[in-house]
PDB file of C-alpha atoms in Angstrom:
ATOM      1  CA  MET A  30      32.834  17.292   2.416  1.00 68.00           C
ATOM      2  CA  LYS A  31      32.110  15.840   5.831  1.00 64.00           C
ATOM      3  CA  MET A  32      28.423  16.647   5.492  1.00 69.00           C
ATOM      4  CA  LYS A  33      28.268  14.834   2.150  1.00 64.00           C
ATOM      5  CA  TRP A  34      29.940  11.797   3.685  1.00 64.00           C
ATOM      6  CA  LEU A  35      27.591  11.895   6.664  1.00 57.00           C
ATOM      7  CA  ALA A  36      24.530  12.159   4.409  1.00 61.00           C
ATOM      8  CA  LEU A  37      25.784   9.212   2.276  1.00 62.00           C
ATOM      9  CA  VAL A  38      26.411   6.999   5.323  1.00 60.00           C
ATOM     10  CA  LEU A  39      23.101   7.906   6.962  1.00 61.00           C
ATOM     11  CA  GLY A  40      21.107   7.461   3.724  1.00 62.00           C
ATOM     12  CA  THR A  41      22.708   4.099   2.992  1.00 61.00           C
ATOM     13  CA  SER A  42      22.091   2.962   6.583  1.00 59.00           C
ATOM     14  CA  LEU A  43      18.445   3.981   6.419  1.00 59.00           C
ATOM     15  CA  ALA A  44      17.943   2.260   3.049  1.00 58.00           C
ATOM     16  CA  LEU A  45      19.551  -0.972   4.167  1.00 54.00           C
ATOM     17  CA  ALA A  46      17.749  -1.046   7.523  1.00 56.00           C
ATOM     18  CA  ALA A  47      14.348  -0.143   6.065  1.00 57.00           C
ATOM     19  CA  CYS A  48      14.369  -2.332   2.992  1.00 55.00           C
ATOM     20  CA  GLY A  49      16.021  -5.472   4.411  1.00 52.00           C
ATOM     21  CA  GLY A  50      13.334  -6.545   6.824  1.00 48.00           C
ATOM     22  CA  ASN A  51      11.827 -10.031   6.735  1.00 47.00           C
ATOM     23  CA  ASP A  52       8.449 -10.366   8.353  1.00 46.00           C
ATOM     24  CA  ASP A  53       7.749 -14.135   8.287  1.00 44.00           C
ATOM     25  CA  ALA A  54       4.204 -13.740   9.540  1.00 42.00           C
ATOM     26  CA  ALA A  55       3.323 -11.447   6.608  1.00 43.00           C
ATOM     27  CA  ASP A  56       4.937 -13.860   4.088  1.00 44.00           C
ATOM     28  CA  LYS A  57       2.896 -16.856   5.104  1.00 42.00           C
ATOM     29  CA  GLU A  58      -0.397 -17.458   3.293  1.00 43.00           C
ATOM     30  CA  PRO A  59      -3.211 -18.978   5.325  1.00 43.00           C
ATOM     31  CA  ALA A  60      -4.126 -22.493   4.186  1.00 41.00           C
ATOM     32  CA  GLY A  61      -7.402 -23.093   2.425  1.00 38.00           C
ATOM     33  CA  GLU A  62      -8.046 -19.615   1.115  1.00 39.00           C
ATOM     34  CA  ASN A  63      -8.270 -18.779  -2.517  1.00 39.00           C
ATOM     35  CA  ASN A  64      -5.738 -16.423  -4.146  1.00 39.00           C
ATOM     36  CA  GLU A  65      -8.216 -13.967  -5.612  1.00 39.00           C
ATOM     37  CA  THR A  66      -7.553 -10.236  -5.113  1.00 37.00           C
ATOM     38  CA  THR A  67     -10.667  -8.676  -3.619  1.00 40.00           C
ATOM     39  CA  THR A  68     -11.376  -5.506  -1.732  1.00 47.00           C
ATOM     40  CA  ALA A  69      -9.764  -7.183   1.257  1.00 52.00           C
ATOM     41  CA  GLY A  70      -6.799  -7.936  -1.060  1.00 67.00           C
ATOM     42  CA  ALA A  71      -6.398  -4.225  -1.668  1.00 72.00           C
ATOM     43  CA  GLY A  72      -6.260  -3.730   2.074  1.00 81.00           C
ATOM     44  CA  ASP A  73      -3.707  -6.491   2.318  1.00 92.00           C
ATOM     45  CA  ALA A  74      -1.645  -4.879  -0.458  1.00 94.00           C
ATOM     46  CA  ALA A  75      -1.721  -1.580   1.477  1.00 94.00           C
ATOM     47  CA  LYS A  76      -0.524  -3.406   4.590  1.00 95.00           C
ATOM     48  CA  VAL A  77       2.328  -5.087   2.722  1.00 95.00           C
ATOM     49  CA  TYR A  78       3.269  -1.725   1.199  1.00 94.00           C
ATOM     50  CA  GLU A  79       3.186  -0.083   4.670  1.00 95.00           C
ATOM     51  CA  ASN A  80       5.366  -2.808   6.163  1.00 95.00           C
ATOM     52  CA  LYS A  81       7.894  -3.246   3.356  1.00 95.00           C
ATOM     53  CA  CYS A  82       7.867  -0.068   1.220  1.00 95.00           C
ATOM     54  CA  SER A  83       6.698   2.937   3.212  1.00 94.00           C
ATOM     55  CA  SER A  84       9.997   3.482   4.950  1.00 94.00           C
ATOM     56  CA  CYS A  85      11.417   4.656   1.625  1.00 94.00           C
ATOM     57  CA  HIS A  86       8.319   5.778  -0.295  1.00 94.00           C
ATOM     58  CA  ALA A  87       6.313   7.110   2.718  1.00 94.00           C
ATOM     59  CA  VAL A  88       2.944   5.854   3.964  1.00 93.00           C
ATOM     60  CA  ASN A  89       1.156   8.402   1.835  1.00 95.00           C
ATOM     61  CA  LEU A  90       3.171   7.407  -1.315  1.00 95.00           C
ATOM     62  CA  GLU A  91       4.687  10.891  -1.552  1.00 94.00           C
ATOM     63  CA  GLY A  92       8.268   9.659  -1.471  1.00 92.00           C
ATOM     64  CA  GLY A  93      11.212  10.268   0.750  1.00 91.00           C
ATOM     65  CA  VAL A  94      14.354   8.295   0.114  1.00 92.00           C
ATOM     66  CA  GLY A  95      12.522   6.592  -2.736  1.00 93.00           C
ATOM     67  CA  PRO A  96      10.480   8.293  -5.431  1.00 95.00           C
ATOM     68  CA  ASN A  97       6.937   9.597  -5.198  1.00 95.00           C
ATOM     69  CA  LEU A  98       4.405   6.853  -6.109  1.00 96.00           C
ATOM     70  CA  THR A  99       1.125   8.803  -5.843  1.00 96.00           C
ATOM     71  CA  LYS A 100       0.573   8.602  -9.595  1.00 96.00           C
ATOM     72  CA  VAL A 101       2.781   5.671 -10.530  1.00 96.00           C
ATOM     73  CA  GLY A 102      -0.146   3.872 -12.209  1.00 96.00           C
ATOM     74  CA  SER A 103      -0.341   6.648 -14.846  1.00 96.00           C
ATOM     75  CA  LYS A 104       3.281   5.947 -15.813  1.00 96.00           C
ATOM     76  CA  LEU A 105       3.710   2.190 -15.259  1.00 96.00           C
ATOM     77  CA  SER A 106       1.461  -0.836 -15.782  1.00 97.00           C
ATOM     78  CA  LYS A 107       1.021  -3.547 -13.218  1.00 96.00           C
ATOM     79  CA  ALA A 108       3.496  -5.695 -15.152  1.00 97.00           C
ATOM     80  CA  ASP A 109       6.031  -2.848 -15.230  1.00 97.00           C
ATOM     81  CA  ILE A 110       5.661  -2.260 -11.451  1.00 96.00           C
ATOM     82  CA  GLU A 111       6.140  -5.994 -10.849  1.00 96.00           C
ATOM     83  CA  LYS A 112       9.369  -5.873 -12.853  1.00 96.00           C
ATOM     84  CA  VAL A 113      10.641  -2.961 -10.725  1.00 95.00           C
ATOM     85  CA  ILE A 114       9.727  -4.822  -7.529  1.00 96.00           C
ATOM     86  CA  ALA A 115      11.403  -8.040  -8.756  1.00 96.00           C
ATOM     87  CA  ASN A 116      14.547  -6.499 -10.308  1.00 96.00           C
ATOM     88  CA  GLY A 117      15.004  -3.319  -8.269  1.00 95.00           C
ATOM     89  CA  GLN A 118      15.707   0.060  -9.821  1.00 94.00           C
ATOM     90  CA  GLY A 119      18.014   2.931  -8.874  1.00 92.00           C
ATOM     91  CA  GLY A 120      18.724   2.574  -5.144  1.00 92.00           C
ATOM     92  CA  MET A 121      15.905   0.068  -4.634  1.00 94.00           C
ATOM     93  CA  PRO A 122      17.122  -3.495  -4.019  1.00 94.00           C
ATOM     94  CA  LYS A 123      15.471  -6.335  -5.864  1.00 94.00           C
ATOM     95  CA  GLY A 124      12.971  -8.749  -4.322  1.00 93.00           C
ATOM     96  CA  ILE A 125      11.908  -6.747  -1.238  1.00 94.00           C
ATOM     97  CA  ILE A 126       8.528  -8.421  -1.721  1.00 95.00           C
ATOM     98  CA  GLN A 127       7.901 -11.499  -3.778  1.00 95.00           C
ATOM     99  CA  GLY A 128       5.198 -13.767  -5.182  1.00 95.00           C
ATOM    100  CA  LYS A 129       1.550 -13.027  -4.443  1.00 95.00           C
ATOM    101  CA  GLU A 130       2.457 -10.035  -2.245  1.00 96.00           C
ATOM    102  CA  ALA A 131       4.446  -8.432  -5.054  1.00 95.00           C
ATOM    103  CA  SER A 132       1.548  -8.966  -7.490  1.00 96.00           C
ATOM    104  CA  MET A 133      -0.966  -7.540  -5.056  1.00 96.00           C
ATOM    105  CA  VAL A 134       1.159  -4.455  -4.350  1.00 96.00           C
ATOM    106  CA  ALA A 135       1.844  -3.938  -8.082  1.00 96.00           C
ATOM    107  CA  GLU A 136      -1.894  -4.096  -8.826  1.00 96.00           C
ATOM    108  CA  TRP A 137      -2.682  -1.710  -5.963  1.00 96.00           C
ATOM    109  CA  LEU A 138       0.003   0.769  -7.052  1.00 96.00           C
ATOM    110  CA  ALA A 139      -1.115   0.539 -10.743  1.00 96.00           C
ATOM    111  CA  GLY A 140      -4.469   1.842  -9.577  1.00 96.00           C
ATOM    112  CA  HIS A 141      -2.851   5.097  -8.319  1.00 94.00           C
ATOM    113  CA  LYS A 142      -3.255   7.371 -11.299  1.00 93.00           C
TER     114      LYS A 142
END
């Protein structure tokens, strides 16, 4: 029973610490640039994912605390992924990333089939 309690406390602490970060520099969009997603945008999406999502889903998308995302694009569309990011699902809190970043990450993840 003590092990289950310890696992619950540690897991909850990890999820709250990892998913609650707010990186102001990553949230700011440079002035004067267009909002098109390009090859550089895919790199930006990977960086946002690494900074905000990889603590639960792993850098290689294979999962950990959160589910495996290596083939998420074969199960969910970009719109579906955006809904999960916006509303949360299971143990994932809502709104970890928002706006353009959420759209970029959803598009990037939708390409993983």
